[in-house]
Amino acid sequence: MLRSRPASQEALNKADERQLTASQWQLIWWRFRKHRAAMISLAVLLLFYFVALFAGFFAPRDPARVDAQFAQAPPQPLVFIDETGFHFPPIVYGYVGERDPKTLRKFYRVSADDRHQLRFFVRGDPYLILGFIESDIHFIGADDPDSPLFLLGTDLLGRDMLSRVIYGGQVSLTVGLVGVFLSLILGILLGGVSGYYGGWLDVAIQRLIEVLRSIPTIPLWLTLSAALPRNLTQLQMYFGITIILSFIGWTEVARVVRGKFMSLRNEDFILAARTIGTPRFRIIYRHMVPSFISHLIAALTLALPIMILSETALSFLGLGLRPPTISWGTLLDGTQNLNAIALTPWLLLPVVPIIITVLAFNFVGDGLRDAADPYA
Amino acid sequence: MEPLLEVKHLKVHFATDEGLIEAVRDVSFEIKRGETVAIVGESGCGKSVMARAILRIVPSPGRIVEGRVNFHRGGRNIDLTALEEKGPEIRAIRGADIAMIFQEPMATFSPVHTIGNQINEAIILHQGIDQAGATAQTLDILNRVGMPRPSRIIHRYPHQLSGGMLQRAMIAMALSCRPQLLIADEPTTALDVTTQAQILRLLFDLQRELNMAILFITHDLSVVSQFADRVEVMYLGEVVESTDVITLFEDPKHPYTKALLNSIPQTGAGRGQRLQSIAGAIPNPLHRPSGCLFHPRCDSFQPGICDQVSPKEINIDSDHRARCILYDQQYSDKVSSAAFDR
Amino acid sequence: MSATKPLLEIKNLKMHFPIKRGIMGRTVGHVKAVDDVSLTIGEGEVVGLVGESGCGKSTVSRCIVRAYKPTAGQILLYDAHGQAVDLASIPEPDLQPYRRDIQMIFQDPFSSLNPRMTLRQIIGEPMRNYKICRGKELEDRVAYLLESVGLRPEHMSRYPHAFSGGQRQRIGIARALALNPRLIICDEPVSALDVSVQAQILNLLRDLQAEFRYSYLFIAHDLSVVDYICERVAVMYVGKIVETADTATIFTDPHHPYTAALRSAIPRLNPRLRQLPVPLEGDVADPANTPSGCVFHPRCRFAEDRCRQDTPAMTATAARHHARCHFAGQLDLSGHSQPAATA
């Protein structure tokens, strides 16, 4: 009854013309914008990716720099106001080393006696911007590059956790993206072939998908990653993992694509395209794929968190990426024993960006799913 | 004769993301006992929403913002709009005193229960009799709606029946409690002509038998001409013309009614005669025209009046009203005589 | 009206869809959607194909545009020199040159346009496909087509969602005209539209036909629409054509009981001529399980033993008038409707 019906052309003004000539993606964007949680999440994700892209600039230190002198130091709070007044940029207090009288174990305490003024855009450890431009400017740091600055504490070897989390994001945030992208390509190709041509090819692909999906995922991943040669470089290992992650992902995409192809084949506008002599390949890429790609992207956004969590799980188990590669999963590797958690709880902090990322992807995915079909 | 149902100044609004839709704006009419009133209109005219408002089943985000729906039952006068939407009073009236049938019978029946069970349940709920008595009544009513072999049909599931049969089953369920008013929302639109004829004949016969009033909602004027006593023509949420069925077809007053009647092809009219079409399309309910809602498409459009003033309902005679300034004394000197000829 | 040259000749067309059951996809029967249909459409002729839902009229149209490959029969398309090609049998890739001669207008103006393409792309696509023109020339031609169906050329950058149902139907018509076809199949082109818009589209289709002499195969369930636009009508029932005749005679003097019933089932637009006849009892036969003999016999009040056993053939009952009935021309169908129910 209330199916929205465009007004008579006379009743429309200039502002509406924009709406009438809006493409699919514009309509989706306008709808997506109304979804508050998704918009906030999108901003958070963009920030995360931006920070990961310029990790060297945002990380206060070189993530591999070992400061044995400050091993297992707790996080330093940023101090804006203390008895000496207001500080901007803020200051941090230094550490005092102490020894536990019972266990004789050495530990650090933050002490207000030792102050370090922080500055923005200071010179520090050298790094490469985007992998090729040399620089040593950091977003924040102490005047003296050797003074302790460990906002999230340090690990067993005295490496700065904050810097490691920021660098870890580079791997963890992209491993899912690449995995999803591979799933998408494989899924559209195999699902499309299956749905469009049908016949024995369809049967073969469908059976393959069923077999793959009936294998429990964790053991499958374990087996696959165990099969990866040990002597791979960090980059090779990274791609190895993405392929493993997309090994299952494509099956879901292929199923959706096949279903869409089959139902679209009977749509009036596809028949119309045939009657006006549109070549088969053009029907596929011009009429069929665009009509489900937005749904697919929404579905894959919801699949991304699973990929990120899977990478973390694999790396945590020591079967995914391995040190010295830094990822959120490998950072958590160090927290496998209870002792570590009791004495150095800040080593668990990489969990926080994981949770935020996963939640944000879920919200963005929800928003995309709601906006995906502007013609409904 | 005392009316059975009076709808007075009913307004139903939908607050959507895109804006406020005035689906029904200021609709008034009445239905007498045993009478058939047809609400005719095209998509977006608010006829279905209006019917649902009577039973208080307006889909969200729709809301009755104004008006009364007086239902006269056993000497008592109940304002249905004042009842609680999910309260016991309206539930007791729904299905028992006022029943409704829909265009899509599949939506009325649950797919997981047999037809017999579902009609039984309605009877037990409203009449408080036992299972055996209900089954006997179900068989009787199915027989009465012309269902072949009712004793077998009661064990069937909805998807096992054809469209026409399912429509009969829905009518049987609606009539199982002998309602005084049946609201029929496009009951034959989804059916073929031969099945439509069967269902219309059935409704006609049952109405005589049960002396019930029917509120018949449709877009099809030819069905109206064969079936209704009175007609309310709706356009964009307003009743634009209201009269008895003979007058409507022989002496329509509102330009919309006239144009609609002229635009329908008729068999036997021959190929020589060209159809008179109505210009333009039904406006988007979010972008209502100013003044008279029909003015952008009207042949008798009077510049300076129709696009500025909302026409009042004018009494053409005691039983014939039209919402058009052509019949308004106030503007009689300003309207060119040519406007009436069209 | 005169006997023109044939443009399309359908001969004994059959379209049987297999019913598959079980995991092995065993064929357990066939839905005989179209069963032995023969129909000729002349150059510039407007032929109506009417029937109730499920009678197979849309399947016929989809066989002509080869959305389905027919099970049997011929669909002969004649060129200007009278040379015929059988569209039912040539392989899909070889169809390309013939497709442009036959275009289609769809029932649902919402699903028949790709919502992701602008009018320029939708209407320009057929001309691109056949490399008729491109660039500025293509744009001019799209503008001309939009104008000829009553739309504004300056709207060609808009997407279909900007238009109402009636306007979308016009877009569909413009797309069908783009290749300058010889036959246009109109598959229920107005039944999804509002009453006040139907007349616009019917008038447009009539005007275009009068101007460009297209042939139409006009498929509809609404007899009054067919009466308005067609010269000749074929009535279908459960996969078979039961009667063909000129429009002028088929509704005044039907020779098949089904046509008579169909006619009397249409409500008149006159409240003084009230009649609520029940012309036919029962339901349309299931095309997967058709009755023996004449498919119409279970609902026919004239049925005799012969109708239950023998399938009637199409017989000529008058000039340009054929009916598939054993008693064609012998039955008194004029008083078919039951006495009027007094209002």
JSON list of C-alpha atoms in Angstrom, two decimals, chain C residues 67-224:
[
{"chain": "C", "resi": 67, "resn": "ALA", "atom": "CA", "xyz": [13.78, -17.91, -22.62]},
{"chain": "C", "resi": 68, "resn": "TYR", "atom": "CA", "xyz": [12.83, -21.57, -22.84]},
{"chain": "C", "resi": 69, "resn": "LYS", "atom": "CA", "xyz": [13.76, -24.03, -25.49]},
{"chain": "C", "resi": 70, "resn": "PRO", "atom": "CA", "xyz": [10.47, -25.54, -26.63]},
{"chain": "C", "resi": 71, "resn": "THR", "atom": "CA", "xyz": [9.95, -29.28, -26.24]},
{"chain": "C", "resi": 72, "resn": "ALA", "atom": "CA", "xyz": [8.51, -29.57, -29.73]},
{"chain": "C", "resi": 73, "resn": "GLY", "atom": "CA", "xyz": [7.02, -27.53, -32.52]},
{"chain": "C", "resi": 74, "resn": "GLN", "atom": "CA", "xyz": [8.12, -24.70, -34.74]},
{"chain": "C", "resi": 75, "resn": "ILE", "atom": "CA", "xyz": [8.25, -20.93, -34.35]},
{"chain": "C", "resi": 76, "resn": "LEU", "atom": "CA", "xyz": [8.72, -19.58, -37.86]},
{"chain": "C", "resi": 77, "resn": "LEU", "atom": "CA", "xyz": [9.83, -15.99, -38.27]},
{"chain": "C", "resi": 78, "resn": "TYR", "atom": "CA", "xyz": [9.38, -14.70, -41.83]},
{"chain": "C", "resi": 79, "resn": "ASP", "atom": "CA", "xyz": [11.61, -12.02, -43.27]},
{"chain": "C", "resi": 80, "resn": "ALA", "atom": "CA", "xyz": [10.52, -9.39, -45.81]},
{"chain": "C", "resi": 81, "resn": "HIS", "atom": "CA", "xyz": [10.99, -11.87, -48.68]},
{"chain": "C", "resi": 82, "resn": "GLY", "atom": "CA", "xyz": [8.91, -14.58, -47.11]},
{"chain": "C", "resi": 83, "resn": "GLN", "atom": "CA", "xyz": [11.93, -16.65, -46.05]},
{"chain": "C", "resi": 84, "resn": "ALA", "atom": "CA", "xyz": [11.35, -18.35, -42.70]},
{"chain": "C", "resi": 85, "resn": "VAL", "atom": "CA", "xyz": [13.69, -19.31, -39.91]},
{"chain": "C", "resi": 86, "resn": "ASP", "atom": "CA", "xyz": [12.64, -21.65, -37.12]},
{"chain": "C", "resi": 87, "resn": "LEU", "atom": "CA", "xyz": [13.37, -19.92, -33.81]},
{"chain": "C", "resi": 88, "resn": "ALA", "atom": "CA", "xyz": [12.42, -23.04, -31.88]},
{"chain": "C", "resi": 89, "resn": "SER", "atom": "CA", "xyz": [15.30, -25.10, -33.15]},
{"chain": "C", "resi": 90, "resn": "ILE", "atom": "CA", "xyz": [18.28, -22.89, -33.96]},
{"chain": "C", "resi": 91, "resn": "PRO", "atom": "CA", "xyz": [21.04, -22.89, -31.36]},
{"chain": "C", "resi": 92, "resn": "GLU", "atom": "CA", "xyz": [21.25, -20.05, -28.87]},
{"chain": "C", "resi": 93, "resn": "PRO", "atom": "CA", "xyz": [24.31, -18.23, -30.32]},
{"chain": "C", "resi": 94, "resn": "ASP", "atom": "CA", "xyz": [22.73, -18.10, -33.80]},
{"chain": "C", "resi": 95, "resn": "LEU", "atom": "CA", "xyz": [19.64, -16.38, -32.43]},
{"chain": "C", "resi": 96, "resn": "GLN", "atom": "CA", "xyz": [21.38, -13.02, -32.07]},
{"chain": "C", "resi": 97, "resn": "PRO", "atom": "CA", "xyz": [20.40, -11.53, -35.46]},
{"chain": "C", "resi": 98, "resn": "TYR", "atom": "CA", "xyz": [16.75, -12.53, -35.03]},
{"chain": "C", "resi": 99, "resn": "ARG", "atom": "CA", "xyz": [16.33, -11.31, -31.48]},
{"chain": "C", "resi": 100, "resn": "ARG", "atom": "CA", "xyz": [16.18, -7.70, -32.60]},
{"chain": "C", "resi": 101, "resn": "ASP", "atom": "CA", "xyz": [13.03, -8.39, -34.59]},
{"chain": "C", "resi": 102, "resn": "ILE", "atom": "CA", "xyz": [11.08, -9.54, -31.54]},
{"chain": "C", "resi": 103, "resn": "GLN", "atom": "CA", "xyz": [10.97, -7.37, -28.45]},
{"chain": "C", "resi": 104, "resn": "MET", "atom": "CA", "xyz": [9.05, -7.70, -25.23]},
{"chain": "C", "resi": 105, "resn": "ILE", "atom": "CA", "xyz": [7.19, -5.46, -22.78]},
{"chain": "C", "resi": 106, "resn": "PHE", "atom": "CA", "xyz": [6.84, -6.94, -19.32]},
{"chain": "C", "resi": 107, "resn": "GLN", "atom": "CA", "xyz": [4.09, -7.02, -16.76]},
{"chain": "C", "resi": 108, "resn": "ASP", "atom": "CA", "xyz": [5.99, -5.80, -13.73]},
{"chain": "C", "resi": 109, "resn": "PRO", "atom": "CA", "xyz": [7.47, -2.35, -14.33]},
{"chain": "C", "resi": 110, "resn": "PHE", "atom": "CA", "xyz": [9.55, -2.74, -11.18]},
{"chain": "C", "resi": 111, "resn": "SER", "atom": "CA", "xyz": [11.38, -5.99, -11.86]},
{"chain": "C", "resi": 112, "resn": "SER", "atom": "CA", "xyz": [11.82, -5.54, -15.60]},
{"chain": "C", "resi": 113, "resn": "LEU", "atom": "CA", "xyz": [14.22, -2.59, -15.37]},
{"chain": "C", "resi": 114, "resn": "ASN", "atom": "CA", "xyz": [17.70, -2.95, -13.91]},
{"chain": "C", "resi": 115, "resn": "PRO", "atom": "CA", "xyz": [17.57, -0.52, -10.97]},
{"chain": "C", "resi": 116, "resn": "ARG", "atom": "CA", "xyz": [21.31, 0.06, -11.22]},
{"chain": "C", "resi": 117, "resn": "MET", "atom": "CA", "xyz": [21.28, 1.58, -14.69]},
{"chain": "C", "resi": 118, "resn": "THR", "atom": "CA", "xyz": [20.23, 5.04, -15.82]},
{"chain": "C", "resi": 119, "resn": "LEU", "atom": "CA", "xyz": [17.62, 5.50, -18.53]},
{"chain": "C", "resi": 120, "resn": "ARG", "atom": "CA", "xyz": [20.42, 6.35, -20.94]},
{"chain": "C", "resi": 121, "resn": "GLN", "atom": "CA", "xyz": [22.04, 2.99, -20.24]},
{"chain": "C", "resi": 122, "resn": "ILE", "atom": "CA", "xyz": [18.79, 1.02, -20.22]},
{"chain": "C", "resi": 123, "resn": "ILE", "atom": "CA", "xyz": [17.47, 2.38, -23.50]},
{"chain": "C", "resi": 124, "resn": "GLY", "atom": "CA", "xyz": [20.90, 2.68, -25.09]},
{"chain": "C", "resi": 125, "resn": "GLU", "atom": "CA", "xyz": [21.92, -0.89, -24.33]},
{"chain": "C", "resi": 126, "resn": "PRO", "atom": "CA", "xyz": [20.04, -2.59, -27.20]},
{"chain": "C", "resi": 127, "resn": "MET", "atom": "CA", "xyz": [21.59, -0.13, -29.69]},
{"chain": "C", "resi": 128, "resn": "ARG", "atom": "CA", "xyz": [25.04, -0.70, -28.22]},
{"chain": "C", "resi": 129, "resn": "ASN", "atom": "CA", "xyz": [24.55, -4.45, -28.48]},
{"chain": "C", "resi": 130, "resn": "TYR", "atom": "CA", "xyz": [23.84, -4.25, -32.20]},
{"chain": "C", "resi": 131, "resn": "LYS", "atom": "CA", "xyz": [26.41, -1.47, -32.71]},
{"chain": "C", "resi": 132, "resn": "ILE", "atom": "CA", "xyz": [23.74, 0.72, -34.28]},
{"chain": "C", "resi": 133, "resn": "CYS", "atom": "CA", "xyz": [25.13, 3.93, -32.93]},
{"chain": "C", "resi": 134, "resn": "ARG", "atom": "CA", "xyz": [27.25, 5.35, -30.15]},
{"chain": "C", "resi": 135, "resn": "GLY", "atom": "CA", "xyz": [28.25, 8.53, -28.39]},
{"chain": "C", "resi": 136, "resn": "LYS", "atom": "CA", "xyz": [26.27, 11.64, -29.27]},
{"chain": "C", "resi": 137, "resn": "GLU", "atom": "CA", "xyz": [24.22, 9.83, -31.86]},
{"chain": "C", "resi": 138, "resn": "LEU", "atom": "CA", "xyz": [23.16, 7.22, -29.30]},
{"chain": "C", "resi": 139, "resn": "GLU", "atom": "CA", "xyz": [22.18, 9.93, -26.87]},
{"chain": "C", "resi": 140, "resn": "ASP", "atom": "CA", "xyz": [20.06, 11.67, -29.50]},
{"chain": "C", "resi": 141, "resn": "ARG", "atom": "CA", "xyz": [18.32, 8.45, -30.32]},
{"chain": "C", "resi": 142, "resn": "VAL", "atom": "CA", "xyz": [17.61, 7.75, -26.63]},
{"chain": "C", "resi": 143, "resn": "ALA", "atom": "CA", "xyz": [16.18, 11.26, -26.32]},
{"chain": "C", "resi": 144, "resn": "TYR", "atom": "CA", "xyz": [13.98, 10.68, -29.35]},
{"chain": "C", "resi": 145, "resn": "LEU", "atom": "CA", "xyz": [12.73, 7.38, -27.95]},
{"chain": "C", "resi": 146, "resn": "LEU", "atom": "CA", "xyz": [11.98, 8.94, -24.56]},
{"chain": "C", "resi": 147, "resn": "GLU", "atom": "CA", "xyz": [9.99, 11.66, -26.26]},
{"chain": "C", "resi": 148, "resn": "SER", "atom": "CA", "xyz": [8.04, 9.21, -28.36]},
{"chain": "C", "resi": 149, "resn": "VAL", "atom": "CA", "xyz": [6.86, 7.36, -25.24]},
{"chain": "C", "resi": 150, "resn": "GLY", "atom": "CA", "xyz": [5.97, 10.60, -23.47]},
{"chain": "C", "resi": 151, "resn": "LEU", "atom": "CA", "xyz": [8.96, 11.03, -21.17]},
{"chain": "C", "resi": 152, "resn": "ARG", "atom": "CA", "xyz": [11.30, 13.97, -20.93]},
{"chain": "C", "resi": 153, "resn": "PRO", "atom": "CA", "xyz": [14.71, 13.49, -22.58]},
{"chain": "C", "resi": 154, "resn": "GLU", "atom": "CA", "xyz": [16.39, 15.54, -19.87]},
{"chain": "C", "resi": 155, "resn": "HIS", "atom": "CA", "xyz": [15.57, 12.76, -17.42]},
{"chain": "C", "resi": 156, "resn": "MET", "atom": "CA", "xyz": [17.87, 10.27, -19.08]},
{"chain": "C", "resi": 157, "resn": "SER", "atom": "CA", "xyz": [20.46, 10.52, -16.30]},
{"chain": "C", "resi": 158, "resn": "ARG", "atom": "CA", "xyz": [17.92, 9.35, -13.76]},
{"chain": "C", "resi": 159, "resn": "TYR", "atom": "CA", "xyz": [17.54, 5.86, -12.42]},
{"chain": "C", "resi": 160, "resn": "PRO", "atom": "CA", "xyz": [14.29, 3.87, -12.58]},
{"chain": "C", "resi": 161, "resn": "HIS", "atom": "CA", "xyz": [13.61, 4.45, -8.88]},
{"chain": "C", "resi": 162, "resn": "ALA", "atom": "CA", "xyz": [12.84, 8.06, -9.75]},
{"chain": "C", "resi": 163, "resn": "PHE", "atom": "CA", "xyz": [9.77, 7.03, -11.74]},
{"chain": "C", "resi": 164, "resn": "SER", "atom": "CA", "xyz": [6.26, 5.82, -11.03]},
{"chain": "C", "resi": 165, "resn": "GLY", "atom": "CA", "xyz": [4.88, 2.52, -12.27]},
{"chain": "C", "resi": 166, "resn": "GLY", "atom": "CA", "xyz": [3.30, 4.04, -15.36]},
{"chain": "C", "resi": 167, "resn": "GLN", "atom": "CA", "xyz": [6.45, 5.93, -16.25]},
{"chain": "C", "resi": 168, "resn": "ARG", "atom": "CA", "xyz": [8.57, 2.83, -15.80]},
{"chain": "C", "resi": 169, "resn": "GLN", "atom": "CA", "xyz": [6.30, 1.00, -18.16]},
{"chain": "C", "resi": 170, "resn": "ARG", "atom": "CA", "xyz": [7.00, 3.76, -20.68]},
{"chain": "C", "resi": 171, "resn": "ILE", "atom": "CA", "xyz": [10.74, 3.23, -20.16]},
{"chain": "C", "resi": 172, "resn": "GLY", "atom": "CA", "xyz": [10.24, -0.47, -20.88]},
{"chain": "C", "resi": 173, "resn": "ILE", "atom": "CA", "xyz": [8.36, 0.41, -24.04]},
{"chain": "C", "resi": 174, "resn": "ALA", "atom": "CA", "xyz": [11.14, 2.77, -25.16]},
{"chain": "C", "resi": 175, "resn": "ARG", "atom": "CA", "xyz": [13.67, -0.02, -24.67]},
{"chain": "C", "resi": 176, "resn": "ALA", "atom": "CA", "xyz": [11.54, -2.37, -26.75]},
{"chain": "C", "resi": 177, "resn": "LEU", "atom": "CA", "xyz": [11.25, 0.21, -29.55]},
{"chain": "C", "resi": 178, "resn": "ALA", "atom": "CA", "xyz": [15.00, 0.94, -29.63]},
{"chain": "C", "resi": 179, "resn": "LEU", "atom": "CA", "xyz": [15.78, -1.83, -32.11]},
{"chain": "C", "resi": 180, "resn": "ASN", "atom": "CA", "xyz": [12.83, -1.01, -34.33]},
{"chain": "C", "resi": 181, "resn": "PRO", "atom": "CA", "xyz": [11.40, -4.50, -33.96]},
{"chain": "C", "resi": 182, "resn": "ARG", "atom": "CA", "xyz": [8.74, -6.08, -36.15]},
{"chain": "C", "resi": 183, "resn": "LEU", "atom": "CA", "xyz": [6.93, -7.94, -33.39]},
{"chain": "C", "resi": 184, "resn": "ILE", "atom": "CA", "xyz": [6.40, -6.69, -29.84]},
{"chain": "C", "resi": 185, "resn": "ILE", "atom": "CA", "xyz": [5.19, -9.13, -27.24]},
{"chain": "C", "resi": 186, "resn": "CYS", "atom": "CA", "xyz": [3.18, -7.25, -24.61]},
{"chain": "C", "resi": 187, "resn": "ASP", "atom": "CA", "xyz": [2.97, -9.54, -21.60]},
{"chain": "C", "resi": 188, "resn": "GLU", "atom": "CA", "xyz": [0.17, -8.13, -19.43]},
{"chain": "C", "resi": 189, "resn": "PRO", "atom": "CA", "xyz": [1.58, -4.62, -19.84]},
{"chain": "C", "resi": 190, "resn": "VAL", "atom": "CA", "xyz": [-1.09, -2.84, -17.81]},
{"chain": "C", "resi": 191, "resn": "SER", "atom": "CA", "xyz": [-2.24, -5.34, -15.21]},
{"chain": "C", "resi": 192, "resn": "ALA", "atom": "CA", "xyz": [0.24, -4.16, -12.58]},
{"chain": "C", "resi": 193, "resn": "LEU", "atom": "CA", "xyz": [-0.68, -0.50, -13.05]},
{"chain": "C", "resi": 194, "resn": "ASP", "atom": "CA", "xyz": [-3.21, 1.70, -11.31]},
{"chain": "C", "resi": 195, "resn": "VAL", "atom": "CA", "xyz": [-6.54, 2.09, -13.08]},
{"chain": "C", "resi": 196, "resn": "SER", "atom": "CA", "xyz": [-5.97, 5.78, -13.76]},
{"chain": "C", "resi": 197, "resn": "VAL", "atom": "CA", "xyz": [-2.64, 5.01, -15.46]},
{"chain": "C", "resi": 198, "resn": "GLN", "atom": "CA", "xyz": [-3.72, 1.96, -17.49]},
{"chain": "C", "resi": 199, "resn": "ALA", "atom": "CA", "xyz": [-5.52, 4.06, -20.07]},
{"chain": "C", "resi": 200, "resn": "GLN", "atom": "CA", "xyz": [-2.37, 6.14, -20.71]},
{"chain": "C", "resi": 201, "resn": "ILE", "atom": "CA", "xyz": [-0.34, 3.05, -21.49]},
{"chain": "C", "resi": 202, "resn": "LEU", "atom": "CA", "xyz": [-3.05, 1.42, -23.59]},
{"chain": "C", "resi": 203, "resn": "ASN", "atom": "CA", "xyz": [-3.44, 4.59, -25.63]},
{"chain": "C", "resi": 204, "resn": "LEU", "atom": "CA", "xyz": [0.34, 4.86, -26.06]},
{"chain": "C", "resi": 205, "resn": "LEU", "atom": "CA", "xyz": [0.58, 1.27, -27.29]},
{"chain": "C", "resi": 206, "resn": "ARG", "atom": "CA", "xyz": [-2.27, 1.87, -29.71]},
{"chain": "C", "resi": 207, "resn": "ASP", "atom": "CA", "xyz": [-0.79, 5.10, -31.04]},
{"chain": "C", "resi": 208, "resn": "LEU", "atom": "CA", "xyz": [2.63, 3.52, -31.56]},
{"chain": "C", "resi": 209, "resn": "GLN", "atom": "CA", "xyz": [1.07, 0.63, -33.42]},
{"chain": "C", "resi": 210, "resn": "ALA", "atom": "CA", "xyz": [-0.94, 2.94, -35.63]},
{"chain": "C", "resi": 211, "resn": "GLU", "atom": "CA", "xyz": [2.14, 4.98, -36.45]},
{"chain": "C", "resi": 212, "resn": "PHE", "atom": "CA", "xyz": [4.79, 2.31, -36.94]},
{"chain": "C", "resi": 213, "resn": "ARG", "atom": "CA", "xyz": [2.64, -0.71, -37.86]},
{"chain": "C", "resi": 214, "resn": "TYR", "atom": "CA", "xyz": [4.27, -3.01, -35.33]},
{"chain": "C", "resi": 215, "resn": "SER", "atom": "CA", "xyz": [2.78, -6.44, -34.86]},
{"chain": "C", "resi": 216, "resn": "TYR", "atom": "CA", "xyz": [1.71, -7.08, -31.28]},
{"chain": "C", "resi": 217, "resn": "LEU", "atom": "CA", "xyz": [1.17, -10.30, -29.46]},
{"chain": "C", "resi": 218, "resn": "PHE", "atom": "CA", "xyz": [-0.87, -8.93, -26.60]},
{"chain": "C", "resi": 219, "resn": "ILE", "atom": "CA", "xyz": [-1.11, -11.22, -23.61]},
{"chain": "C", "resi": 220, "resn": "ALA", "atom": "CA", "xyz": [-3.74, -10.43, -20.99]},
{"chain": "C", "resi": 221, "resn": "HIS", "atom": "CA", "xyz": [-6.23, -11.91, -18.60]},
{"chain": "C", "resi": 222, "resn": "ASP", "atom": "CA", "xyz": [-8.50, -8.88, -18.87]},
{"chain": "C", "resi": 223, "resn": "LEU", "atom": "CA", "xyz": [-10.86, -9.31, -21.79]},
{"chain": "C", "resi": 224, "resn": "SER", "atom": "CA", "xyz": [-11.89, -5.68, -21.95]}
]
